[in-house]
Structures are given as structure tokens and as C-alpha cells.
């Protein structure tokens, strides 16, 4: 058998990758022609590829490497835990120290009476747990008809059948028979793209009130919960107008609808507080967590659940769980990650140092001829590319064409910045320094300049009718 190492030539690695590896969310035929970029190691905010390029990772992997790459402490803890107890389950009246310690720590960090943790292996799994848990909760309360979960168009809650149904990505629903029954989607508070002539705050209020209309139409006795990301991530870092969340909270309270905050991206410091719910001033009944929980060093997710819901669920057997729920190695790694975030004051760094610094530089990008709104909360930001700022026009070219060109320029300039349609988004490691932010902004500006020139050359600066 071929021994596959980093030392094989890039083309050989790419050929093997193309022959055998099916990439997620990728047109694999096209990628095979082009060859995937091979990432070989990383440190801090910087990735290195097989050709020796040093790339600033302004996406923190997939929004997850909150403490940055290359932290030995996590490797040490993982090795120690693997030697001591690499695996045991928590199904059959057994438990273990890493799961106990992590659950207790999360209960301490989470706001209000969110004191109970159901572990999963990922954010998708955790949201599948949430679907079953909220429906089961209402059934246990004698209201089995309350089974509908309301979510939002363009939301991202994961890629399993359940969580993909909860999400509002039309491209995902178009494949594989999604959504499952009793999931209802309302519109997102995306003022830039959908706000028309409305004032942003008025628009935010109207979009929140769609929840109330949906509850009234579907019937209060049919609706179990509303789920949303405090700030939509994969949908394009859509920061809601300030009027949005207070109105959502009011509606959930009024109709006794459970509120699920999907904190998979916003959690663990990204918005400048431990949780996005704190930044947005909401009181969820359940929070979904994953990604930054372990800074991506080990796969782990979960649901942090209120005392009320956990108390009701506890009255009977909940026929649900994953082989890797509370996996000891992943839990130990997550616990060490939380220790680092706390002791090194990473959340304070986002709130008081890196966040304000990045905000100033990021918002200044809106002076660029190609950039409409520039939005940012803590360490998650977006810019809308547009051929006409005044009218907030979309491009005549198919959505995503321009974003893709911009992303390619970023890659060429050793910057990972992602595109969602024609919005460019960032979510860098939370430990990024002000100097590294300068580098990020310089590379982003150069890429925007090059993208602008290319659009002019190709006649793509036209607005859609
Ligand atoms: C990534 C993500 C998920 C899914 O998490 P996985 O670990 O990829 O399953 C769920 N919700 C949000 C908000 C996410 O960004």
C-alpha cells in the first residue's frame, strides 16, 4: 500500500484525493479537474499548504477554531485521556469524569437555568436531538399536537435529515427529499437583500412579526418551538436589525413557544460574550452548541437545556442518544479549550480589543466601490458586493458569480475569506491580534481591488433589472 504523507508531491496527493475522496458541499467532478488545495499544518491564525504558502485563515476553519491552531495543551489532554479511558458510553447507568466535568462547566457558563447538557457528536446531531426533545417534551406535558418547529429561510442548522430540514437552505431541500413534516419556515431579517424601501428597524420588526402570524395561522396548539441562530452564519453573516430579537422573545413568551438558540457559531466568545444569546438579549430554553466548544480540535456538540424541559424529560426514558454522546476524549479536549478561553480572557479580547479594532477596519471597507453594507458582530463579519450601493442592487450575473471571483482573488492573496452568494464573510480565530487584523484587511482590500478590475474587464459590473 502507498504510504500517504505530506511529503508526496502535491499533484500525487491531489490525484489520490480526486480518485477516492468525496468532498462535502462540492461539485467533485469540477474539483477533480482543478485539484484541491492540500493543507498540511497550521499555527495560530495561519495555515500552510503543501506548496509552502502561508494563508491567513479568516474563517477559523469552519467557524470553529476559536483559540487558534497548534495549541499543545489540547494535544496533551487528548493523549492523556486516550491512555486513561479512550471510550466508554453513558447509556446504561454509567458515566465518566470528562462528561461530568464538561456538563458541569457548561451549566456554569450558560445563562439562566440552562443547567442540563445532552451531548452529541456535532451540531447537526444536536439539532436532531432538539427536534425530538421539544416534541417529546410537549407530548409529556399532554400536548402531543405541539409538534411544529418554526425556523427561517436561509438558516443553517446542519446537514442531517432532521437538521437539514430545520435549516432553510433551498439547495439542500432540493436534494434527498427534505424537509421532514412539521417544519415551517418564515423569512429572514436580511435588510440589505430584502428590505426594499423600509427602514431597517421597521423591517426587523415586520420580519419578527412573521413568527406571530405563523403561530396564529398554524395554531398555537400545533407549534412546539422556534429555532434561530442569534446571528445567521452560513446564510451570509446576516446581522438582524436591533428591533428583531426583542420582538421574537416577546412572541415566544406570549404564546409559550420554546425558543432554541442555535449557538453553534455564536457560542464560546464569537460575538464578544460567551453566547450570542447574551449579545442579542434573549432567554432561550435550549442552546445548540458545537464548533467552538472544542475549537474544532475534537468533534463534539450538544444541547444545553433548561431545568423545566430537563425535568419533564427526566420523568420517562428518552429513547435517543449517540454512541459518541459525551465521548471522553472529545469532552476532555473541550474542557481544556474552555479553560484556555477563560484563563486567557479570550472573550474579553474579542469584546474589548480585537472586536472593536476589527469593527473599525471592517466597516471602512464600505468605502470600496464594490462594497455595499459592511456588518460585523464581534468576530463574525460580512460585506455585500454590489454594482450600485445606492439602490442596493444585485449583479446581473447569476448570484454567486461575483462572490466566487472575489473568493478566488482572496485565495490567490493567501487569505481564506468565504463567499455566500455575493456576500463575503469572515469569522477568524478569536485570538487574532491587531497586527494580524491589519494583514487580513490589507489582503481583503487587495483582493477587492483585483476583483473590481476583473469585473470591469469582463463587463460584469452590471446591475440586475
Ligand atoms: C455548522 C453549524 C451546524 C452544524 O454543525 P455540524 O457540526 O457541522 O453538524 C449547526 N448550526 C449552525 C448554526 C452551524 O453553523
Short mmCIF file of C-alpha atoms and ligand atoms in Angstrom, two decimals:
data_model
loop_
_atom_site.label_atom_id
_atom_site.label_comp_id
_atom_site.label_asym_id
_atom_site.label_seq_id
_atom_site.Cartn_x
_atom_site.Cartn_y
_atom_site.Cartn_z
CA UNK A 1 0.00 0.00 0.00
CA UNK A 2 1.19 3.51 -0.77
CA UNK A 3 2.16 5.37 2.35
CA UNK A 4 0.42 8.72 2.07
CA UNK A 5 2.33 11.50 3.74
CA UNK A 6 2.66 15.24 3.43
CA UNK A 7 5.85 14.60 1.53
CA UNK A 8 4.26 13.18 -1.59
CA UNK A 9 4.23 15.73 -4.41
CA UNK A 10 1.09 17.88 -4.40
CA UNK A 11 -0.12 16.51 -7.76
CA UNK A 12 0.00 12.94 -6.46
CA UNK A 13 -1.97 13.87 -3.36
CA UNK A 14 -4.49 15.72 -5.50
CA UNK A 15 -4.84 12.77 -7.87
CA UNK A 16 -5.50 10.36 -4.98
CA UNK A 17 -7.92 12.85 -3.45
CA UNK A 18 -9.78 13.19 -6.75
CA UNK A 19 -9.88 9.41 -7.20
CA UNK A 20 -11.21 8.45 -3.76
CA UNK A 21 -12.34 11.35 -1.60
CA UNK A 22 -15.87 12.72 -1.89
CA UNK A 23 -15.84 16.30 -0.57
CA UNK A 24 -18.86 17.76 1.26
CA UNK A 25 -20.82 20.59 -0.40
CA UNK A 26 -18.66 20.28 -3.53
CA UNK A 27 -19.12 19.51 -7.21
CA UNK A 28 -16.50 16.79 -7.06
CA UNK A 29 -16.13 16.46 -10.83
CA UNK A 30 -15.11 20.08 -11.16
CA UNK A 31 -12.78 19.91 -8.17
CA UNK A 32 -11.07 16.84 -9.59
CA UNK A 33 -10.11 18.82 -12.71
CA UNK A 34 -8.68 21.64 -10.68
CA UNK A 35 -7.16 19.79 -7.71
CA UNK A 36 -7.91 20.56 -4.07
CA UNK A 37 -5.52 22.68 -2.09
CA UNK A 38 -3.68 20.41 0.35
CA UNK A 39 -3.39 21.87 3.84
CA UNK A 40 -0.53 20.33 5.74
CA UNK A 41 -0.24 22.19 9.05
CA UNK A 42 -1.35 25.27 10.93
CA UNK A 43 -0.37 27.52 13.79
CA UNK A 44 -2.20 30.45 15.35
CA UNK A 45 -4.29 32.01 12.57
CA UNK A 46 -2.07 30.69 9.76
CA UNK A 47 -2.46 27.63 7.54
CA UNK A 48 0.37 26.14 5.49
CA UNK A 49 -0.30 24.22 2.28
CA UNK A 50 1.74 21.56 0.51
CA UNK A 51 3.35 24.21 -1.69
CA UNK A 52 4.53 26.18 1.32
CA UNK A 53 2.00 29.03 1.06
CA UNK A 54 1.15 30.68 4.36
CA UNK A 55 -2.53 31.53 4.39
CA UNK A 56 -4.37 33.70 6.90
CA UNK A 57 -7.45 31.70 7.88
CA UNK A 58 -10.12 34.36 8.34
CA UNK A 59 -12.77 31.61 8.64
CA UNK A 60 -11.21 29.74 11.62
CA UNK A 61 -11.61 26.51 9.67
CA UNK A 62 -15.40 26.28 9.51
CA UNK A 63 -16.10 28.93 12.16
CA UNK A 64 -14.70 26.67 14.82
CA UNK A 65 -11.02 27.16 15.66
CA UNK A 66 -11.73 29.84 18.25
CA UNK A 67 -8.44 29.57 20.17
CA UNK A 68 -6.35 29.23 17.00
CA UNK A 69 -4.33 26.32 15.68
CA UNK A 70 -1.43 24.48 17.26
CA UNK A 71 -2.27 24.55 20.97
CA UNK A 72 -0.19 21.77 22.58
CA UNK A 73 -2.33 21.73 25.72
CA UNK A 74 -5.23 20.18 23.80
CA UNK A 75 -2.99 17.54 22.23
CA UNK A 76 -1.62 16.65 25.68
CA UNK A 77 -5.07 16.35 27.24
CA UNK A 78 -6.28 14.18 24.34
CA UNK A 79 -3.28 11.84 24.63
CA UNK A 80 -3.66 11.57 28.40
CA UNK A 81 -7.40 10.82 28.14
CA UNK A 82 -6.86 8.24 25.39
CA UNK A 83 -4.43 6.39 27.64
CA UNK A 84 -6.63 6.57 30.72
CA UNK A 85 -10.10 5.93 29.24
CA UNK A 86 -10.35 6.29 25.45
CA UNK A 87 -14.02 5.42 25.34
CA UNK A 88 -16.95 4.49 27.42
CA UNK A 89 -20.64 5.09 26.89
CA UNK A 90 -23.12 6.87 29.13
CA UNK A 91 -26.21 4.88 28.09
CA UNK A 92 -26.50 2.13 30.68
CA UNK A 93 -26.40 3.82 34.07
CA UNK A 94 -22.71 4.63 33.76
CA UNK A 95 -20.84 7.90 33.45
CA UNK A 96 -17.26 9.17 33.36
CA UNK A 97 -15.27 12.13 34.61
CA UNK A 98 -14.82 14.11 31.33
CA UNK A 99 -18.58 14.10 30.59
CA UNK A 100 -19.42 15.05 34.18
CA UNK A 101 -16.86 17.83 34.30
CA UNK A 102 -17.81 19.28 30.91
CA UNK A 103 -21.55 19.22 31.64
CA UNK A 104 -20.97 20.96 34.98
CA UNK A 105 -18.73 23.58 33.36
CA UNK A 106 -21.28 24.30 30.61
CA UNK A 107 -24.04 24.66 33.21
CA UNK A 108 -21.87 27.23 34.98
CA UNK A 109 -21.15 29.19 31.77
CA UNK A 110 -24.63 29.10 30.25
CA UNK A 111 -27.10 31.82 31.23
CA UNK A 112 -30.23 31.43 33.36
CA UNK A 113 -31.48 27.96 34.20
CA UNK A 114 -29.74 26.27 31.26
CA UNK A 115 -28.15 23.70 33.56
CA UNK A 116 -28.50 20.40 31.71
CA UNK A 117 -26.46 19.06 28.81
CA UNK A 118 -27.30 16.35 26.29
CA UNK A 119 -24.15 15.55 24.32
CA UNK A 120 -23.85 14.82 20.61
CA UNK A 121 -21.01 14.43 18.15
CA UNK A 122 -21.80 17.54 16.11
CA UNK A 123 -24.14 20.48 15.68
CA UNK A 124 -26.30 18.53 13.22
CA UNK A 125 -26.78 15.72 15.71
CA UNK A 126 -27.55 18.18 18.49
CA UNK A 127 -30.28 19.81 16.43
CA UNK A 128 -31.72 16.37 15.65
CA UNK A 129 -31.81 15.84 19.42
CA UNK A 130 -33.61 19.17 19.78
CA UNK A 131 -36.34 18.24 17.29
CA UNK A 132 -37.10 15.05 19.19
CA UNK A 133 -36.69 16.61 22.62
CA UNK A 134 -39.08 19.53 22.14
CA UNK A 135 -41.75 17.30 20.56
CA UNK A 136 -41.34 14.74 23.33
CA UNK A 137 -41.45 17.49 25.95
CA UNK A 138 -44.84 18.72 24.74
CA UNK A 139 -46.14 15.15 24.45
CA UNK A 140 -45.10 14.53 28.07
CA UNK A 141 -46.96 17.71 29.03
CA UNK A 142 -50.10 16.29 27.47
CA UNK A 143 -49.90 18.40 24.32
CA UNK A 144 -48.80 15.95 21.61
CA UNK A 145 -50.17 18.13 18.82
CA UNK A 146 -47.48 20.74 19.50
CA UNK A 147 -45.00 19.26 17.03
CA UNK A 148 -44.20 22.02 14.52
CA UNK A 149 -40.82 23.73 14.67
CA UNK A 150 -40.65 27.15 13.05
CA UNK A 151 -37.33 28.14 11.50
CA UNK A 152 -36.18 30.66 8.93
CA UNK A 153 -35.38 30.63 5.24
CA UNK A 154 -31.64 30.62 4.60
CA UNK A 155 -30.93 29.38 8.14
CA UNK A 156 -28.25 26.74 8.65
CA UNK A 157 -28.78 24.14 11.35
CA UNK A 158 -26.78 21.21 9.98
CA UNK A 159 -26.80 18.64 7.22
CA UNK A 160 -28.51 15.53 8.61
CA UNK A 161 -32.10 14.82 7.53
CA UNK A 162 -33.55 16.46 10.64
CA UNK A 163 -31.21 19.42 10.98
CA UNK A 164 -31.14 19.99 7.21
CA UNK A 165 -34.94 20.19 7.33
CA UNK A 166 -34.77 22.69 10.16
CA UNK A 167 -32.37 24.76 8.10
CA UNK A 168 -33.79 26.90 5.35
CA UNK A 169 -31.32 26.28 2.54
CA UNK A 170 -33.35 25.72 -0.64
CA UNK A 171 -30.41 23.99 -2.34
CA UNK A 172 -30.34 21.40 0.43
CA UNK A 173 -34.10 20.89 0.43
CA UNK A 174 -33.94 20.25 -3.31
CA UNK A 175 -31.91 17.07 -2.78
CA UNK A 176 -32.88 13.93 -0.91
CA UNK A 177 -36.48 14.61 -0.02
CA UNK A 178 -36.25 17.34 2.63
CA UNK A 179 -37.83 18.77 4.68
CA UNK A 180 -39.40 16.25 7.06
CA UNK A 181 -43.01 17.00 8.10
CA UNK A 182 -43.95 19.70 10.60
CA UNK A 183 -41.12 22.13 9.93
CA UNK A 184 -42.26 25.61 8.89
CA UNK A 185 -40.05 28.41 7.56
CA UNK A 186 -40.54 32.17 7.84
CA UNK A 187 -38.47 34.92 6.21
CA UNK A 188 -35.06 36.02 7.49
CA UNK A 189 -34.25 39.56 8.71
CA UNK A 190 -31.90 40.30 5.79
CA UNK A 191 -32.49 44.01 5.25
CA UNK A 192 -29.81 44.52 2.59
CA UNK A 193 -31.27 41.97 0.19
CA UNK A 194 -34.94 42.01 1.11
CA UNK A 195 -35.68 45.25 2.95
CA UNK A 196 -36.84 47.21 -0.09
CA UNK A 197 -37.75 50.79 0.83
CA UNK A 198 -38.28 50.00 4.51
CA UNK A 199 -36.27 51.47 7.29
CA UNK A 200 -34.08 48.65 8.77
CA UNK A 201 -35.70 48.74 12.24
CA UNK A 202 -39.21 48.75 10.85
CA UNK A 203 -38.21 45.86 8.59
CA UNK A 204 -36.69 43.92 11.51
CA UNK A 205 -39.93 44.29 13.44
CA UNK A 206 -42.02 43.15 10.48
CA UNK A 207 -39.85 40.07 9.96
CA UNK A 208 -40.12 39.16 13.65
CA UNK A 209 -43.89 39.54 13.47
CA UNK A 210 -43.97 36.87 10.77
CA UNK A 211 -43.41 34.48 13.67
CA UNK A 212 -46.61 35.66 15.31
CA UNK A 213 -48.54 35.39 12.04
CA UNK A 214 -47.22 31.85 11.54
CA UNK A 215 -48.25 30.82 15.07
CA UNK A 216 -51.72 32.25 14.55
CA UNK A 217 -52.09 30.56 11.16
CA UNK A 218 -50.74 27.17 12.23
CA UNK A 219 -52.46 27.32 15.62
CA UNK A 220 -50.83 27.82 18.99
CA UNK A 221 -51.68 24.21 19.84
CA UNK A 222 -49.55 22.99 16.91
CA UNK A 223 -46.31 24.93 17.45
CA UNK A 224 -43.56 23.46 19.64
CA UNK A 225 -40.61 25.78 19.16
CA UNK A 226 -38.86 28.47 17.19
CA UNK A 227 -35.20 27.93 16.30
CA UNK A 228 -32.72 30.51 15.04
CA UNK A 229 -29.07 31.47 15.09
CA UNK A 230 -28.56 34.69 17.12
CA UNK A 231 -26.62 35.90 14.07
CA UNK A 232 -27.12 33.83 10.90
CA UNK A 233 -23.73 32.43 9.93
CA UNK A 234 -23.65 30.24 6.83
CA UNK A 235 -26.55 32.25 5.42
CA UNK A 236 -24.07 35.11 4.95
CA UNK A 237 -23.49 36.60 8.43
CA UNK A 238 -26.86 38.34 8.46
CA UNK A 239 -26.90 40.67 11.48
CA UNK A 240 -30.55 41.34 12.39
CA UNK A 241 -31.76 44.90 12.99
CA UNK A 242 -31.87 45.74 16.73
CA UNK A 243 -35.67 45.60 16.68
CA UNK A 244 -35.75 41.93 15.69
CA UNK A 245 -34.80 39.80 18.70
CA UNK A 246 -36.79 41.63 21.42
CA UNK A 247 -39.93 41.13 19.33
CA UNK A 248 -39.14 37.42 18.79
CA UNK A 249 -38.68 36.99 22.55
CA UNK A 250 -41.99 38.76 23.23
CA UNK A 251 -43.82 36.46 20.81
CA UNK A 252 -42.24 33.26 22.20
CA UNK A 253 -43.22 34.34 25.73
CA UNK A 254 -46.74 35.30 24.76
CA UNK A 255 -47.60 32.02 23.04
CA UNK A 256 -45.41 29.73 25.22
CA UNK A 257 -43.32 28.65 22.26
CA UNK A 258 -39.93 27.20 23.18
CA UNK A 259 -37.00 29.25 21.92
CA UNK A 260 -33.99 27.33 20.64
CA UNK A 261 -30.89 29.45 20.07
CA UNK A 262 -28.52 27.69 17.68
CA UNK A 263 -25.23 28.86 19.21
CA UNK A 264 -23.04 26.54 17.13
CA UNK A 265 -21.21 29.54 15.64
CA UNK A 266 -22.12 32.33 18.07
CA UNK A 267 -21.23 30.37 21.21
CA UNK A 268 -17.92 30.47 23.08
CA UNK A 269 -16.95 34.06 22.51
CA UNK A 270 -17.52 34.79 18.86
CA UNK A 271 -19.90 37.70 19.41
CA UNK A 272 -17.97 39.21 22.33
CA UNK A 273 -19.92 37.37 25.04
CA UNK A 274 -19.83 33.70 25.97
CA UNK A 275 -23.05 33.22 23.99
CA UNK A 276 -24.75 35.09 21.16
CA UNK A 277 -27.98 34.96 23.20
CA UNK A 278 -26.36 37.35 25.68
CA UNK A 279 -25.29 39.71 22.89
CA UNK A 280 -28.82 39.68 21.47
CA UNK A 281 -30.51 39.85 24.88
CA UNK A 282 -32.61 36.68 24.55
CA UNK A 283 -33.54 33.91 27.01
CA UNK A 284 -33.50 30.59 25.13
CA UNK A 285 -34.95 27.35 26.54
CA UNK A 286 -32.35 25.32 24.67
CA UNK A 287 -28.99 26.25 23.14
CA UNK A 288 -27.34 24.15 20.43
CA UNK A 289 -23.55 24.04 20.77
CA UNK A 290 -20.65 22.54 18.75
CA UNK A 291 -17.76 24.07 16.74
CA UNK A 292 -16.09 26.50 19.20
CA UNK A 293 -16.93 24.16 22.10
CA UNK A 294 -13.73 22.28 21.29
CA UNK A 295 -12.27 24.90 18.94
CA UNK A 296 -12.61 22.14 16.35
CA UNK A 297 -9.86 20.03 17.92
CA UNK A 298 -12.32 17.17 18.50
CA UNK A 299 -15.81 16.55 17.14
CA UNK A 300 -18.36 17.32 19.84
CA UNK A 301 -21.70 19.10 20.14
CA UNK A 302 -24.71 19.17 22.38
CA UNK A 303 -27.86 20.80 23.67
CA UNK A 304 -27.89 22.89 26.84
CA UNK A 305 -31.39 22.55 28.21
CA UNK A 306 -33.48 24.45 30.78
CA UNK A 307 -34.35 22.93 34.15
CA UNK A 308 -38.02 22.91 33.16
CA UNK A 309 -37.51 20.85 29.98
CA UNK A 310 -34.91 18.55 31.53
CA UNK A 311 -37.22 17.96 34.48
CA UNK A 312 -40.12 16.90 32.27
CA UNK A 313 -37.93 14.71 30.03
CA UNK A 314 -36.47 13.03 33.12
CA UNK A 315 -39.84 11.54 34.06
CA UNK A 316 -39.54 8.84 31.42
CA UNK A 317 -36.97 7.13 29.22
CA UNK A 318 -35.91 9.39 26.31
CA UNK A 319 -35.26 6.90 23.51
CA UNK A 320 -32.41 8.83 21.99
CA UNK A 321 -28.61 9.03 22.08
CA UNK A 322 -25.41 8.63 20.12
CA UNK A 323 -22.55 6.17 20.58
CA UNK A 324 -20.28 9.17 20.97
CA UNK A 325 -22.53 11.27 23.24
CA UNK A 326 -20.10 12.76 25.76
CA UNK A 327 -17.11 10.98 24.20
CA UNK A 328 -14.40 11.15 26.89
CA UNK A 329 -11.56 12.32 24.63
CA UNK A 330 -13.70 14.97 22.94
CA UNK A 331 -15.11 16.09 26.29
CA UNK A 332 -11.65 16.36 27.85
CA UNK A 333 -10.45 18.40 24.86
CA UNK A 334 -13.50 20.68 25.08
CA UNK A 335 -12.94 21.22 28.78
CA UNK A 336 -9.32 22.20 28.20
CA UNK A 337 -10.43 24.55 25.41
CA UNK A 338 -12.89 26.24 27.79
CA UNK A 339 -10.14 26.54 30.41
CA UNK A 340 -7.95 28.34 27.87
CA UNK A 341 -10.76 30.66 26.76
CA UNK A 342 -11.46 31.55 30.38
CA UNK A 343 -7.91 31.87 31.71
CA UNK A 344 -6.55 33.71 28.69
CA UNK A 345 -9.59 36.00 28.68
CA UNK A 346 -10.36 35.26 25.04
CA UNK A 347 -13.94 36.54 25.31
CA UNK A 348 -12.67 39.83 26.77
CA UNK A 349 -10.10 40.01 23.96
CA UNK A 350 -12.94 39.86 21.42
CA UNK A 351 -15.13 42.31 23.33
CA UNK A 352 -12.53 44.93 24.28
CA UNK A 353 -9.54 44.60 21.94
CA UNK A 354 -9.74 42.66 18.69
CA UNK A 355 -13.50 43.16 18.18
CA UNK A 356 -13.54 46.98 18.29
CA UNK A 357 -10.33 47.13 16.23
CA UNK A 358 -11.70 44.81 13.54
CA UNK A 359 -15.06 46.59 13.53
CA UNK A 360 -13.48 49.93 12.66
CA UNK A 361 -11.37 48.48 9.82
CA UNK A 362 -14.11 46.21 8.54
CA UNK A 363 -16.76 48.92 8.38
CA UNK A 364 -14.30 51.14 6.50
CA UNK A 365 -14.38 48.57 3.67
CA UNK A 366 -17.76 50.03 2.75
CA UNK A 367 -15.81 52.92 1.17
CA UNK A 368 -14.64 50.49 -1.53
CA UNK A 369 -16.54 50.95 -4.82
CA UNK A 370 -17.60 47.29 -4.82
CA UNK A 371 -18.85 47.11 -1.23
CA UNK A 372 -22.32 47.98 -0.01
CA UNK A 373 -23.07 47.29 3.63
CA UNK A 374 -20.31 46.02 5.93
CA UNK A 375 -21.71 44.26 9.00
CA UNK A 376 -19.89 42.86 11.99
CA UNK A 377 -20.60 41.50 15.46
CA UNK A 378 -17.53 40.52 17.47
CA UNK A 379 -15.54 38.19 15.23
CA UNK A 380 -18.14 37.50 12.55
CA UNK A 381 -18.44 39.91 9.66
CA UNK A 382 -19.83 40.25 6.17
CA UNK A 383 -19.74 42.63 3.24
CA UNK A 384 -22.29 42.80 0.45
CA UNK A 385 -20.77 43.18 -3.01
CA UNK A 386 -22.89 45.32 -5.31
CA UNK A 387 -22.74 47.16 -8.63
CA UNK A 388 -24.78 50.02 -7.10
CA UNK A 389 -24.66 50.94 -3.43
CA UNK A 390 -27.50 53.47 -3.56
CA UNK A 391 -30.07 51.01 -4.90
CA UNK A 392 -28.51 48.00 -3.07
CA UNK A 393 -28.61 46.28 -6.46
CA UNK A 394 -27.76 42.64 -7.09
CA UNK A 395 -25.49 41.83 -10.03
CA UNK A 396 -26.97 40.89 -13.39
CA UNK A 397 -24.76 37.79 -13.41
CA UNK A 398 -26.09 34.71 -11.63
CA UNK A 399 -25.90 35.09 -7.83
CA UNK A 400 -22.54 33.92 -6.53
CA UNK A 401 -20.61 34.60 -9.75
CA UNK A 402 -19.01 37.74 -8.36
CA UNK A 403 -18.57 36.31 -4.87
CA UNK A 404 -16.72 33.36 -6.36
CA UNK A 405 -14.37 35.63 -8.31
CA UNK A 406 -13.66 37.59 -5.14
CA UNK A 407 -13.00 34.42 -3.15
CA UNK A 408 -10.56 33.22 -5.82
CA UNK A 409 -8.68 36.54 -5.55
CA UNK A 410 -8.55 36.12 -1.76
CA UNK A 411 -7.16 32.61 -2.10
CA UNK A 412 -4.50 33.89 -4.51
CA UNK A 413 -3.60 36.53 -1.93
CA UNK A 414 -3.27 33.97 0.88
CA UNK A 415 -6.47 34.86 2.63
CA UNK A 416 -9.32 32.48 3.39
CA UNK A 417 -12.48 34.57 3.08
CA UNK A 418 -15.64 32.73 2.06
CA UNK A 419 -18.48 33.83 -0.21
CA UNK A 420 -22.19 33.20 0.27
CA UNK A 421 -23.77 34.29 -2.96
CA UNK A 422 -22.26 37.73 -3.49
CA UNK A 423 -21.61 38.37 0.22
CA UNK A 424 -18.08 37.89 1.53
CA UNK A 425 -17.82 36.63 5.08
CA UNK A 426 -15.20 36.27 7.80
CA UNK A 427 -15.06 34.51 11.14
CA UNK A 428 -11.40 34.49 12.20
CA UNK A 429 -9.91 32.75 15.24
CA UNK A 430 -10.84 34.79 18.32
CA UNK A 431 -7.20 35.09 19.35
CA UNK A 432 -6.30 37.12 16.25
CA UNK A 433 -4.05 40.09 17.09
CA UNK A 434 -4.47 43.66 15.85
CA UNK A 435 -1.39 43.22 13.67
CA UNK A 436 -2.93 40.13 12.08
CA UNK A 437 -6.17 42.07 11.57
CA UNK A 438 -4.13 44.64 9.61
CA UNK A 439 -2.85 41.82 7.39
CA UNK A 440 -6.37 40.48 6.96
CA UNK A 441 -7.71 43.88 5.91
CA UNK A 442 -4.76 44.57 3.57
CA UNK A 443 -5.25 41.24 1.79
CA UNK A 444 -9.02 41.69 1.64
CA UNK A 445 -8.61 45.19 0.14
CA UNK A 446 -6.12 43.96 -2.47
CA UNK A 447 -8.47 41.12 -3.38
CA UNK A 448 -11.43 43.51 -3.68
CA UNK A 449 -9.36 45.79 -5.93
CA UNK A 450 -8.38 42.87 -8.16
CA UNK A 451 -11.95 41.58 -8.21
CA UNK A 452 -13.22 45.03 -9.21
CA UNK A 453 -10.70 45.22 -12.06
CA UNK A 454 -11.66 41.74 -13.24
CA UNK A 455 -15.40 42.59 -13.18
CA UNK A 456 -14.71 45.69 -15.27
CA UNK A 457 -12.68 43.65 -17.76
CA UNK A 458 -15.39 41.04 -18.08
CA UNK A 459 -18.26 43.52 -18.19
CA UNK A 460 -19.75 42.08 -15.01
CA UNK A 461 -20.33 45.35 -13.16
CA UNK A 462 -23.92 45.42 -14.37
CA UNK A 463 -26.93 45.53 -12.05
CA UNK A 464 -29.81 43.09 -12.36
CA UNK A 465 -33.06 44.63 -13.66
C1 LIG B 1 -22.16 24.31 11.45
C2 LIG B 1 -23.48 24.54 12.03
C3 LIG B 1 -24.31 23.49 12.43
C4 LIG B 1 -23.97 22.06 12.16
O1 LIG B 1 -22.87 21.62 12.87
P1 LIG B 1 -22.05 20.34 12.36
O2 LIG B 1 -21.07 20.12 13.46
O3 LIG B 1 -21.46 20.69 11.04
O4 LIG B 1 -23.02 19.22 12.26
C5 LIG B 1 -25.49 23.79 13.07
N1 LIG B 1 -25.85 25.06 13.29
C6 LIG B 1 -25.09 26.10 12.92
C7 LIG B 1 -25.54 27.48 13.23
C8 LIG B 1 -23.89 25.88 12.25
O5 LIG B 1 -23.16 26.91 11.84
#
